[in-house]
Short mmCIF file of C-alpha atoms in Angstrom, two decimals:
data_model
loop_
_atom_site.label_atom_id
_atom_site.label_comp_id
_atom_site.label_asym_id
_atom_site.label_seq_id
_atom_site.Cartn_x
_atom_site.Cartn_y
_atom_site.Cartn_z
CA MET F 1 -0.04 0.03 0.00
CA ARG F 2 2.83 2.34 0.96
CA ARG F 3 4.40 1.68 -2.55
CA TYR F 4 1.20 2.88 -4.22
CA GLN F 5 1.16 5.95 -2.03
CA HIS F 6 4.59 6.79 -3.38
CA ILE F 7 3.49 6.28 -6.91
CA VAL F 8 0.56 8.67 -6.37
CA ILE F 9 2.73 11.25 -4.77
CA ILE F 10 5.22 11.07 -7.60
CA ALA F 11 2.46 11.39 -10.16
CA LEU F 12 0.96 14.35 -8.42
CA SER F 13 4.37 15.98 -8.19
CA CYS F 14 4.93 15.51 -11.92
CA LEU F 15 1.51 17.03 -12.69
CA ILE F 16 2.26 20.00 -10.41
CA MET F 17 5.74 20.52 -12.05
CA THR F 18 4.17 20.28 -15.54
CA ALA F 19 1.48 22.79 -14.63
CA CYS F 20 4.17 25.17 -13.19
CA ASN F 21 6.33 24.86 -16.22
CA LYS F 22 3.37 25.52 -18.46
CA LYS F 23 2.47 28.60 -16.30
CA ILE F 24 6.09 29.82 -16.56
CA GLU F 25 5.99 29.41 -20.37
CA GLU F 26 2.78 31.34 -20.52
CA LEU F 27 4.26 34.11 -18.38
CA GLN F 28 7.34 34.21 -20.53
CA ALA F 29 5.33 34.52 -23.74
CA ASN F 30 5.02 38.11 -25.05
CA PRO F 31 1.43 38.74 -26.12
CA ASN F 32 2.58 41.66 -28.24
CA GLN F 33 5.04 39.56 -30.19
CA PRO F 34 3.47 37.20 -32.82
CA GLY F 35 4.57 33.55 -32.83
CA SER F 36 4.56 33.55 -36.61
CA VAL F 37 4.57 36.16 -39.37
CA THR F 38 2.57 36.01 -42.59
CA ALA F 39 4.43 35.61 -45.90
CA ASP F 40 3.38 39.06 -47.10
CA LEU F 41 4.95 40.77 -44.13
CA LEU F 42 8.12 38.88 -44.53
CA LEU F 43 8.11 39.86 -48.28
CA GLY F 44 7.85 43.46 -47.28
CA ALA F 45 10.84 43.20 -44.90
CA VAL F 46 12.98 41.43 -47.48
CA LEU F 47 12.18 43.92 -50.27
CA THR F 48 13.02 46.78 -47.98
CA ASP F 49 16.38 45.21 -47.25
CA MET F 50 17.01 44.97 -51.00
CA SER F 51 16.44 48.77 -51.30
CA GLY F 52 19.58 49.64 -49.48
CA THR F 53 17.74 51.86 -46.98
CA GLN F 54 18.31 49.33 -44.11
CA ASP F 55 21.83 49.06 -42.73
CA ASN F 56 21.98 45.31 -42.48
CA GLY F 57 25.68 45.08 -43.15
CA ALA F 58 25.17 43.36 -46.52
CA LEU F 59 27.78 44.54 -49.06
CA GLU F 60 25.06 45.06 -51.71
CA GLY F 61 22.82 46.88 -49.22
CA TYR F 62 23.81 50.38 -50.11
CA GLY F 63 21.75 53.12 -51.65
CA PRO F 64 22.81 56.29 -53.52
CA TRP F 65 25.64 58.46 -52.28
CA ASP F 66 27.09 55.68 -50.08
CA ALA F 67 30.27 53.68 -50.16
CA VAL F 68 29.49 51.80 -53.35
CA ALA F 69 29.06 55.05 -55.25
CA ARG F 70 32.52 56.18 -54.03
CA TRP F 71 34.03 52.84 -55.09
CA ASN F 72 32.33 53.30 -58.48
CA GLN F 73 34.20 56.65 -58.53
CA TYR F 74 31.24 58.99 -58.94
CA PHE F 75 32.06 61.15 -55.93
CA CYS F 76 34.64 61.43 -53.14
CA ARG F 77 34.68 62.22 -49.46
CA ASN F 78 37.16 65.02 -48.78
CA TYR F 79 36.91 65.21 -44.93
CA GLU F 80 38.27 62.29 -42.99
CA TYR F 81 35.87 62.58 -40.06
CA TYR F 82 33.07 61.44 -42.50
CA GLY F 83 35.18 58.65 -44.05
CA ASP F 84 37.63 58.27 -46.82
CA ASN F 85 37.94 56.89 -50.41
CA GLN F 86 39.92 53.83 -49.60
CA TYR F 87 39.15 50.32 -50.97
CA GLY F 88 39.60 48.59 -47.66
CA TRP F 89 38.19 45.28 -48.76
CA SER F 90 40.01 42.80 -46.58
CA SER F 91 36.93 41.50 -44.82
CA GLY F 92 33.62 41.30 -46.55
CA SER F 93 30.23 40.41 -45.22
CA PHE F 94 27.97 37.37 -45.39
CA ASP F 95 25.02 39.23 -43.83
CA SER F 96 23.13 38.84 -47.05
CA TYR F 97 22.37 35.26 -45.85
CA ILE F 98 20.28 36.82 -43.05
CA VAL F 99 18.00 38.31 -45.64
CA LEU F 100 17.92 34.98 -47.47
CA LYS F 101 16.94 33.12 -44.35
CA ASN F 102 13.95 35.46 -44.15
CA VAL F 103 13.20 34.40 -47.77
CA VAL F 104 13.18 30.71 -46.68
CA GLN F 105 10.83 31.57 -43.86
CA MET F 106 8.56 33.50 -46.21
CA GLU F 107 8.33 30.46 -48.49
CA LYS F 108 7.57 28.23 -45.51
CA GLU F 109 4.81 30.54 -44.27
CA ALA F 110 3.13 30.66 -47.64
CA ALA F 111 3.21 26.82 -47.84
CA THR F 112 1.96 26.48 -44.29
CA ARG F 113 -1.07 28.56 -45.24
CA GLY F 114 -2.04 26.35 -48.22
CA ALA F 115 -0.17 27.85 -51.11
CA ASP F 116 0.62 25.63 -54.04
CA SER F 117 4.23 24.49 -54.64
CA ILE F 118 4.42 27.10 -57.38
CA ASN F 119 3.15 30.35 -55.90
CA PRO F 120 4.07 34.10 -56.06
CA TYR F 121 6.14 33.97 -52.83
CA GLU F 122 8.13 31.05 -54.05
CA SER F 123 8.81 32.59 -57.41
CA ILE F 124 9.83 35.97 -56.04
CA GLY F 125 11.88 34.20 -53.42
CA LYS F 126 13.90 32.45 -56.13
CA PHE F 127 14.56 35.83 -57.85
CA ILE F 128 15.83 37.33 -54.56
CA ARG F 129 18.12 34.32 -54.13
CA ALA F 130 19.54 34.85 -57.60
CA TYR F 131 19.96 38.63 -56.97
CA TYR F 132 21.90 38.19 -53.80
CA TYR F 133 24.01 35.20 -54.89
CA TYR F 134 25.00 37.11 -58.14
CA ASN F 135 26.18 40.12 -56.04
CA MET F 136 28.01 38.01 -53.46
CA THR F 137 29.91 35.80 -55.88
CA SER F 138 30.78 38.82 -58.05
CA LEU F 139 32.28 40.51 -55.03
CA MET F 140 34.15 37.53 -53.50
CA GLY F 141 34.31 34.57 -55.83
CA ASP F 142 33.35 31.08 -54.52
CA ILE F 143 30.55 31.35 -51.94
CA PRO F 144 28.21 28.99 -50.04
CA LEU F 145 24.82 28.46 -51.65
CA ASP F 146 21.70 27.27 -49.86
CA GLY F 147 23.70 25.46 -47.32
CA ALA F 148 24.36 28.81 -45.71
CA ILE F 149 20.67 29.52 -45.07
CA GLN F 150 19.82 26.43 -43.13
CA GLY F 151 20.41 28.08 -39.75
CA THR F 152 21.69 25.76 -37.03
CA GLY F 153 21.16 22.85 -39.49
CA ASN F 154 24.49 23.72 -41.11
CA LEU F 155 26.91 25.93 -39.29
CA THR F 156 29.85 25.19 -41.66
CA PRO F 157 28.57 25.34 -45.20
CA ALA F 158 30.80 24.32 -48.10
CA TYR F 159 31.61 26.83 -50.73
CA ALA F 160 30.40 26.40 -54.34
CA ALA F 161 32.73 27.15 -57.21
CA GLN F 162 31.95 30.52 -58.81
CA LYS F 163 31.01 28.89 -62.17
CA ASP F 164 28.52 26.67 -60.34
CA VAL F 165 27.03 29.75 -58.60
CA PHE F 166 26.58 31.43 -61.89
CA ASN F 167 24.94 28.37 -63.37
CA PHE F 168 22.67 28.23 -60.32
CA VAL F 169 21.72 31.95 -60.70
CA LEU F 170 20.99 31.53 -64.47
CA ASN F 171 18.95 28.35 -63.95
CA THR F 172 17.11 29.91 -61.10
CA LEU F 173 16.16 32.97 -63.16
CA ASP F 174 14.93 30.72 -65.93
CA THR F 175 12.76 28.90 -63.36
CA VAL F 176 11.38 32.20 -62.08
CA ASN F 177 10.29 33.07 -65.61
CA ASN F 178 8.64 29.68 -66.10
CA HIS F 179 6.81 29.68 -62.76
CA LEU F 180 5.63 33.26 -63.14
CA THR F 181 4.39 32.33 -66.64
CA GLN F 182 2.34 29.46 -65.23
CA LEU F 183 0.86 31.67 -62.44
CA ILE F 184 -0.06 34.40 -64.96
CA ASN F 185 -1.54 31.89 -67.41
CA LYS F 186 -3.96 30.53 -64.79
CA GLY F 187 -4.99 34.01 -63.80
CA ASP F 188 -2.94 34.34 -60.63
CA ASN F 189 -1.49 37.69 -61.62
CA THR F 190 -0.82 39.35 -58.35
CA ILE F 191 0.67 38.69 -54.94
CA SER F 192 -1.94 38.48 -52.19
CA GLY F 193 0.08 40.90 -50.03
CA SER F 194 0.53 43.39 -52.84
CA SER F 195 0.67 46.26 -50.42
CA GLN F 196 4.10 44.90 -49.22
CA ASP F 197 5.52 44.93 -52.69
CA ILE F 198 7.25 48.32 -52.67
CA TYR F 199 8.46 47.88 -56.27
CA TYR F 200 5.64 46.40 -58.40
CA LYS F 201 2.55 46.47 -56.15
CA GLY F 202 2.21 42.74 -56.60
CA ASP F 203 2.19 42.75 -60.45
CA LEU F 204 3.71 39.34 -61.37
CA ALA F 205 4.11 40.38 -65.10
CA GLN F 206 6.47 43.10 -63.92
CA TRP F 207 8.47 40.59 -61.84
CA ARG F 208 8.68 38.30 -64.86
CA LYS F 209 10.19 41.15 -66.95
CA LEU F 210 12.61 41.89 -64.11
CA ALA F 211 13.79 38.29 -63.93
CA ASN F 212 14.61 38.20 -67.68
CA SER F 213 16.18 41.71 -67.79
CA PHE F 214 18.31 40.78 -64.79
CA ARG F 215 19.36 37.59 -66.52
CA LEU F 216 20.71 39.68 -69.39
CA ARG F 217 22.83 41.58 -66.78
CA VAL F 218 24.18 38.31 -65.50
CA LEU F 219 25.00 37.01 -68.93
CA ILE F 220 26.76 40.18 -69.96
CA SER F 221 28.92 39.85 -66.86
CA LEU F 222 30.13 36.55 -68.17
CA SER F 223 31.52 38.00 -71.43
CA ASN F 224 35.01 36.65 -70.65
CA LYS F 225 33.44 33.12 -70.56
CA VAL F 226 31.62 33.20 -73.92
CA SER F 227 33.73 30.25 -75.14
CA ASP F 228 32.58 28.01 -72.30
CA ASN F 229 30.28 25.47 -73.91
CA GLU F 230 28.65 24.52 -70.64
CA LEU F 231 27.44 28.05 -70.04
CA ASN F 232 26.42 28.95 -73.62
CA VAL F 233 26.42 32.62 -72.68
CA ALA F 234 25.73 34.00 -76.15
CA SER F 235 23.07 31.35 -76.89
CA GLN F 236 21.21 32.06 -73.64
CA PHE F 237 21.32 35.77 -74.37
CA ALA F 238 19.95 35.18 -77.84
CA THR F 239 17.23 32.92 -76.60
CA ILE F 240 15.80 35.71 -74.43
CA ILE F 241 16.08 38.49 -76.97
CA ASN F 242 14.65 36.35 -79.91
CA ASN F 243 11.66 35.06 -77.97
CA PRO F 244 9.98 38.09 -76.36
CA SER F 245 6.63 36.32 -75.78
CA THR F 246 8.36 33.61 -73.71
CA TYR F 247 11.03 35.85 -72.16
CA PRO F 248 9.47 39.38 -71.88
CA VAL F 249 12.04 42.08 -70.78
CA PHE F 250 11.76 45.77 -69.91
CA THR F 251 10.27 47.97 -72.61
CA SER F 252 10.61 51.37 -70.96
CA VAL F 253 11.80 53.02 -67.77
CA ASP F 254 8.33 52.39 -66.33
CA ASP F 255 9.42 48.77 -65.85
CA ASP F 256 12.50 49.75 -63.70
CA PHE F 257 13.10 47.85 -60.50
CA LYS F 258 13.49 51.03 -58.42
CA PHE F 259 13.11 52.23 -54.86
CA THR F 260 11.20 55.50 -54.55
CA TYR F 261 11.97 57.75 -51.61
CA VAL F 262 8.96 59.20 -49.71
CA ALA F 263 9.71 62.23 -47.58
CA THR F 264 7.30 61.26 -44.83
CA TYR F 265 8.99 58.05 -43.83
CA ASN F 266 12.12 57.33 -45.83
CA VAL F 267 14.19 60.42 -46.50
CA TYR F 268 16.70 60.54 -49.37
CA PRO F 269 20.34 60.20 -48.09
CA GLN F 270 20.89 63.90 -48.88
CA SER F 271 18.35 66.33 -47.50
CA PRO F 272 18.05 69.66 -45.75
CA ASN F 273 18.67 67.82 -42.47
CA ASN F 274 22.34 67.05 -43.31
CA PHE F 275 23.17 70.04 -45.57
CA GLY F 276 25.12 71.79 -42.93
CA SER F 277 27.21 68.80 -41.91
CA ASP F 278 28.27 67.26 -45.21
CA ALA F 279 27.22 69.24 -48.24
CA GLN F 280 30.74 70.60 -48.67
CA ARG F 281 32.32 67.33 -47.59
CA TYR F 282 31.36 65.66 -50.91
CA ASN F 283 33.11 66.57 -54.10
CA MET F 284 32.71 64.90 -57.44
CA ALA F 285 35.20 62.27 -58.70
CA ASN F 286 37.38 62.87 -61.73
CA THR F 287 36.47 59.48 -63.32
CA TYR F 288 32.87 60.68 -63.58
CA VAL F 289 33.32 64.37 -64.30
CA HIS F 290 35.97 64.17 -67.03
CA ASN F 291 34.01 61.49 -68.90
CA LEU F 292 31.18 64.01 -69.09
CA THR F 293 33.18 67.04 -69.82
CA ASP F 294 35.26 65.36 -72.48
CA LEU F 295 32.03 64.62 -74.35
CA ASN F 296 30.51 68.10 -73.74
CA ASP F 297 27.71 66.31 -71.81
CA ALA F 298 25.09 68.57 -70.17
CA ARG F 299 24.48 65.92 -67.40
CA VAL F 300 27.46 67.48 -65.67
CA PHE F 301 25.42 70.68 -65.15
CA ILE F 302 22.57 68.77 -63.48
CA THR F 303 24.61 66.53 -61.11
CA CYS F 304 27.64 68.72 -60.22
CA GLU F 305 28.49 72.28 -59.36
CA PRO F 306 31.25 74.26 -61.03
CA ALA F 307 34.57 74.83 -59.31
CA TRP F 308 33.96 78.41 -58.27
CA ASN F 309 37.57 79.43 -57.89
CA VAL F 310 38.29 78.21 -61.41
CA ILE F 311 35.53 80.47 -62.65
CA ALA F 312 36.93 83.39 -60.70
CA THR F 313 40.47 82.98 -61.87
CA LYS F 314 39.82 81.78 -65.44
CA GLY F 315 36.75 83.88 -66.20
CA TYR F 316 34.77 80.88 -67.46
CA SER F 317 31.06 80.79 -67.38
CA ALA F 318 29.38 78.59 -64.71
CA VAL F 319 27.96 76.49 -67.49
CA ASP F 320 31.30 76.11 -69.32
CA PHE F 321 32.47 72.50 -69.34
CA ARG F 322 35.89 73.67 -68.38
CA SER F 323 34.51 74.93 -65.07
CA PHE F 324 33.82 71.39 -63.86
CA ILE F 325 36.76 69.74 -62.06
CA GLY F 326 36.59 66.35 -60.34
CA ALA F 327 39.15 65.05 -57.84
CA SER F 328 41.07 61.94 -58.45
CA THR F 329 39.84 59.24 -56.08
CA GLY F 330 43.47 58.28 -55.59
CA GLU F 331 44.44 61.67 -54.30
CA SER F 332 45.32 62.15 -50.65
CA ILE F 333 42.30 63.25 -48.69
CA ALA F 334 44.19 66.15 -47.16
CA ASN F 335 44.97 67.63 -50.61
CA MET F 336 41.45 67.00 -51.76
CA TYR F 337 39.93 68.86 -48.71
CA SER F 338 42.28 71.81 -49.29
CA ASP F 339 41.26 71.98 -52.96
CA ALA F 340 37.53 71.56 -52.16
CA ILE F 341 37.34 74.39 -49.60
CA ALA F 342 39.38 76.61 -51.88
CA GLY F 343 36.76 76.16 -54.61
CA ASN F 344 39.07 74.32 -57.01
CA LEU F 345 36.82 71.24 -57.21
CA SER F 346 33.23 70.58 -58.23
CA LEU F 347 30.89 69.68 -55.38
CA ILE F 348 27.70 67.67 -55.52
CA ASN F 349 24.88 69.73 -56.97
CA ARG F 350 23.37 70.99 -53.74
CA LYS F 351 20.26 72.32 -55.41
CA ARG F 352 19.34 68.86 -56.84
CA TYR F 353 20.30 66.71 -53.93
CA TYR F 354 19.72 68.80 -50.75
CA ASP F 355 16.83 71.14 -51.56
CA THR F 356 14.01 68.74 -50.61
CA TYR F 357 13.36 65.56 -48.55
CA THR F 358 12.30 63.56 -51.55
CA GLY F 359 15.21 62.57 -53.82
CA GLU F 360 15.43 60.77 -57.09
CA PRO F 361 14.54 57.03 -57.18
CA ASP F 362 17.25 54.46 -56.78
CA VAL F 363 17.19 52.13 -59.77
CA LEU F 364 18.50 48.68 -58.82
CA VAL F 365 17.86 47.08 -62.29
CA GLY F 366 16.77 49.42 -65.05
CA TYR F 367 15.77 49.84 -68.65
CA LYS F 368 18.69 52.18 -69.52
CA GLU F 369 21.24 49.61 -68.41
CA MET F 370 19.46 46.83 -70.28
CA CYS F 371 19.61 48.92 -73.54
CA PHE F 372 23.39 49.16 -73.12
CA ASN F 373 23.61 45.48 -72.34
CA ILE F 374 21.77 44.62 -75.55
CA ALA F 375 23.92 47.05 -77.53
CA GLU F 376 27.10 45.34 -76.16
CA ALA F 377 25.71 41.85 -77.00
CA ILE F 378 25.13 42.98 -80.61
CA ASN F 379 28.60 44.52 -80.78
CA ARG F 380 30.14 41.36 -79.51
CA GLY F 381 28.16 39.32 -82.20
CA TRP F 382 26.06 37.38 -79.73
CA ILE F 383 22.81 38.46 -81.40
CA SER F 384 21.81 40.30 -84.51
CA GLY F 385 20.28 43.68 -84.36
CA ASP F 386 21.08 47.45 -84.55
CA ALA F 387 23.60 48.22 -81.74
CA GLU F 388 23.44 51.91 -82.44
CA THR F 389 19.73 52.10 -81.89
CA TRP F 390 19.97 50.43 -78.46
CA TYR F 391 23.01 52.57 -77.60
CA LYS F 392 21.27 55.76 -78.54
CA THR F 393 18.10 54.74 -76.64
CA GLY F 394 20.22 54.17 -73.50
CA ILE F 395 21.70 57.69 -73.87
CA THR F 396 18.44 59.48 -74.55
CA GLU F 397 16.59 57.68 -71.62
CA SER F 398 19.42 58.71 -69.28
CA MET F 399 19.20 62.35 -70.57
CA LYS F 400 15.39 62.32 -70.04
CA PHE F 401 15.92 61.26 -66.45
CA TYR F 402 17.65 64.65 -66.02
CA GLY F 403 15.08 66.57 -68.00
CA ILE F 404 17.15 66.84 -71.16
CA THR F 405 15.28 66.03 -74.39
CA ALA F 406 15.90 66.33 -78.11
CA ALA F 407 12.97 68.60 -78.55
CA GLN F 408 14.31 71.31 -76.31
CA THR F 409 17.58 73.21 -76.60
CA SER F 410 17.19 75.83 -73.81
CA TYR F 411 17.76 74.68 -70.26
CA THR F 412 18.51 76.14 -66.86
CA ALA F 413 21.08 74.99 -64.37
CA TYR F 414 20.76 75.82 -60.68
CA PHE F 415 23.96 76.15 -58.62
CA LEU F 416 24.66 77.23 -54.99
CA LYS F 417 27.69 79.54 -55.00
CA PHE F 418 30.48 78.46 -52.73
CA GLY F 419 29.81 79.50 -49.15
CA SER F 420 26.20 80.39 -49.75
CA SER F 421 23.31 79.12 -47.57
CA LEU F 422 20.73 76.47 -48.48
CA GLY F 423 18.08 77.97 -50.82
CA ASP F 424 20.32 80.76 -52.16
CA TYR F 425 20.47 79.22 -55.67
CA THR F 426 21.34 81.07 -58.89
CA ALA F 427 19.89 80.21 -62.29
CA TYR F 428 22.33 79.73 -65.23
CA PRO F 429 20.63 79.39 -68.59
CA PHE F 430 22.39 77.15 -71.10
CA THR F 431 21.71 75.57 -74.51
CA PHE F 432 22.12 71.91 -75.33
CA ASP F 433 21.10 70.15 -78.52
CA LEU F 434 20.84 66.47 -77.79
CA ASN F 435 20.74 65.55 -81.49
CA ALA F 436 23.97 67.46 -82.02
CA TYR F 437 25.49 65.73 -79.01
CA LEU F 438 24.65 62.29 -80.44
CA ALA F 439 26.07 63.35 -83.83
CA GLN F 440 29.55 64.49 -82.55
CA SER F 441 32.32 62.07 -83.47
CA SER F 442 33.07 61.14 -79.82
CA VAL F 443 29.53 59.99 -79.23
CA LYS F 444 28.30 58.75 -82.61
CA TYR F 445 28.44 54.99 -82.57
CA ALA F 446 31.61 53.84 -84.22
CA GLY F 447 31.16 50.05 -84.13
CA ALA F 448 33.84 47.41 -83.47
CA ASP F 449 36.13 48.02 -80.40
CA ALA F 450 35.70 51.81 -80.47
CA GLY F 451 31.95 51.31 -80.46
CA LEU F 452 32.17 48.90 -77.47
CA LYS F 453 34.09 51.51 -75.48
CA GLN F 454 31.45 54.01 -76.26
CA ILE F 455 28.69 51.70 -75.06
CA LEU F 456 30.59 50.96 -71.84
CA THR F 457 31.36 54.61 -71.21
CA GLN F 458 27.74 55.75 -71.67
CA LYS F 459 26.46 52.85 -69.49
CA TYR F 460 28.81 54.10 -66.75
CA LEU F 461 27.46 57.61 -67.05
CA ALA F 462 23.90 56.37 -67.02
CA MET F 463 24.57 54.31 -63.88
CA PHE F 464 25.31 57.44 -61.77
CA GLN F 465 23.89 56.84 -58.29
CA ASN F 466 21.98 53.68 -59.38
CA SER F 467 22.53 49.98 -60.31
CA GLY F 468 24.53 49.17 -57.18
CA TRP F 469 27.91 47.65 -58.01
CA GLU F 470 27.51 47.35 -61.73
CA ALA F 471 29.83 50.34 -62.55
CA TYR F 472 32.66 48.70 -60.67
CA PHE F 473 31.84 45.23 -62.10
CA ASN F 474 31.91 46.60 -65.58
CA TYR F 475 35.30 48.47 -64.99
CA ARG F 476 36.78 45.30 -63.61
CA ARG F 477 35.49 43.22 -66.53
CA THR F 478 36.41 45.60 -69.36
CA GLY F 479 38.76 48.35 -68.07
CA VAL F 480 36.16 50.93 -69.17
CA PRO F 481 36.12 53.65 -67.98
CA VAL F 482 39.68 53.84 -66.50
CA PHE F 483 39.44 54.24 -62.79
CA ASP F 484 41.81 56.53 -60.90
CA GLN F 485 44.41 54.92 -58.63
CA GLY F 486 46.82 56.36 -56.15
CA THR F 487 47.63 56.52 -52.42
CA GLY F 488 44.18 57.81 -51.59
CA ILE F 489 42.57 54.40 -52.30
CA GLY F 490 44.84 52.44 -50.03
CA ASN F 491 45.87 48.92 -51.09
CA ASN F 492 49.20 50.34 -52.28
CA GLY F 493 47.37 52.59 -54.76
CA VAL F 494 45.77 49.59 -56.71
CA ILE F 495 42.09 49.00 -57.27
CA PRO F 496 41.36 45.58 -55.74
CA LYS F 497 39.82 42.78 -57.76
CA ARG F 498 37.62 41.23 -55.03
CA TRP F 499 36.52 41.44 -51.44
CA GLY F 500 38.08 39.18 -48.90
CA TYR F 501 35.86 36.76 -47.11
CA PRO F 502 34.44 37.75 -43.66
CA SER F 503 37.09 37.38 -41.10
CA THR F 504 34.85 35.23 -38.99
CA GLU F 505 35.03 32.46 -41.59
CA GLN F 506 38.68 31.84 -40.59
CA ASN F 507 37.53 30.82 -37.16
CA LEU F 508 34.04 29.41 -37.63
CA ASN F 509 34.37 27.71 -41.05
CA ALA F 510 38.09 27.40 -41.49
CA THR F 511 38.16 24.13 -43.42
CA ASN F 512 35.74 25.27 -46.04
CA TRP F 513 37.24 28.77 -46.15
CA LYS F 514 40.70 27.31 -46.94
CA ALA F 515 39.26 24.97 -49.52
CA ALA F 516 37.61 27.83 -51.28
CA LEU F 517 40.84 29.78 -51.51
CA SER F 518 42.74 26.67 -52.75
CA ASN F 519 40.04 25.91 -55.33
CA GLN F 520 40.45 29.49 -56.82
CA GLY F 521 44.25 29.26 -56.85
CA LEU F 522 44.65 31.78 -54.08
CA SER F 523 47.41 31.28 -51.56
CA SER F 524 45.75 33.82 -49.23
CA ASP F 525 42.53 35.77 -49.03
CA ASP F 526 44.05 38.27 -51.43
CA ILE F 527 41.85 41.20 -52.52
CA ASN F 528 44.10 41.52 -55.59
CA GLY F 529 43.66 37.95 -56.63
CA SER F 530 41.72 37.09 -59.67
CA MET F 531 38.48 35.06 -59.40
CA TRP F 532 37.24 32.68 -62.06
CA LEU F 533 34.91 35.36 -63.45
CA ILE F 534 37.66 37.61 -64.72
CA LYS F 535 40.35 35.04 -65.62
#
């Protein structure tokens, strides 16, 4: 009998402990924090991360007027307190995998709530994977693929060879097009959480165009691998261009994958708020400025200010191309600052970029770039077509972005004189004939190698403050335009060819990190080493 009493006591004790533990768990639960998040809310968070407005540490997570634009040599910082112009790329970031883990969770939440295996969240999730993997591999070389987004299921993911990553990206983008086609054909044209889609408002037809246009970017980046029979770069490019009903691409700037700043809740990086602290701390880079002034290109009047001391000493007009002077990115920051405050360098156009709280949209993947990519493919003989037409379309669309059209020859530039206060702008009328600009020998499409250089130069100019890393990627791939080097960029005055892997990989994933370096022929994590993509 006593034994049964012990059993009862033990059983009662277990029940009491279970009840207590349950009570403790209930007390620990935060009623204001949901246990799960719907797929549409996760989509909104991921798409915002892609915009570059969230500082999540991801290397591709930058917006306009940030570090990537400096490394693209569009502008310089001339005051060391606010940063420098060095290419200190010894330790990159794998924080993009954090975003991709949210993509995985988004896909799971959609499936949990009854979505078919092919659904809008799954398709867009695949595009986001391709977008991030393309950027990461282009920056570093070999990278982990989906093994790195398994959370605690795989803390030491293996690295995939860069060629395999590119194959994965291209195949994934093809799948995105196929899946979106199926959804659209059965009438599933929008995302249920369309309000969370800050780019296309849930329009799957637009996402389909984006996937194919982005695929053209990826293929152009592989121009050095055109002879690789496994990749079939030229053939893939031709398949997209020659089958527009199967592979629709952008047809105008209205299709751009762009982030639009709204003054009420996401202010443009430059605004009246930070005018006093940094408006004179930014001056324009020589690489950008001289490629405009050498072509007598009026876009310099819109994005830059003249060097006011040059005007005073030389007697030039404020809308004379000789009045615009960029600083070499490789110049010492001390010399650059002295020249900037003396009025010997062109500053950022403070009227355009500081006058309001709503700035120009940040185009992540755009029609203008696509026009130049198609022109380049024709020039290289990958596809048939009129390279000059696509080239001119890219130029004219870029000019339109700044309000310059062929139908108008009289314009007005607005500059803030050096030392003046915000709002004290002066109007400077100028004339510019776009048709005459396109007809001049330095711009008129020349074909062959000279024509290719023209395409690449104009693509660089059109990518000002947009398209993320593409300006640098194109320079590294082709050498056009020539980037400035020197002590100011660090790295012994040499533009690096890649980012080093995150320093944490040496401790947390050393075996796979070492294998990745060895597989690429690198004896160390050398930022000057050549990855497969550019060999």
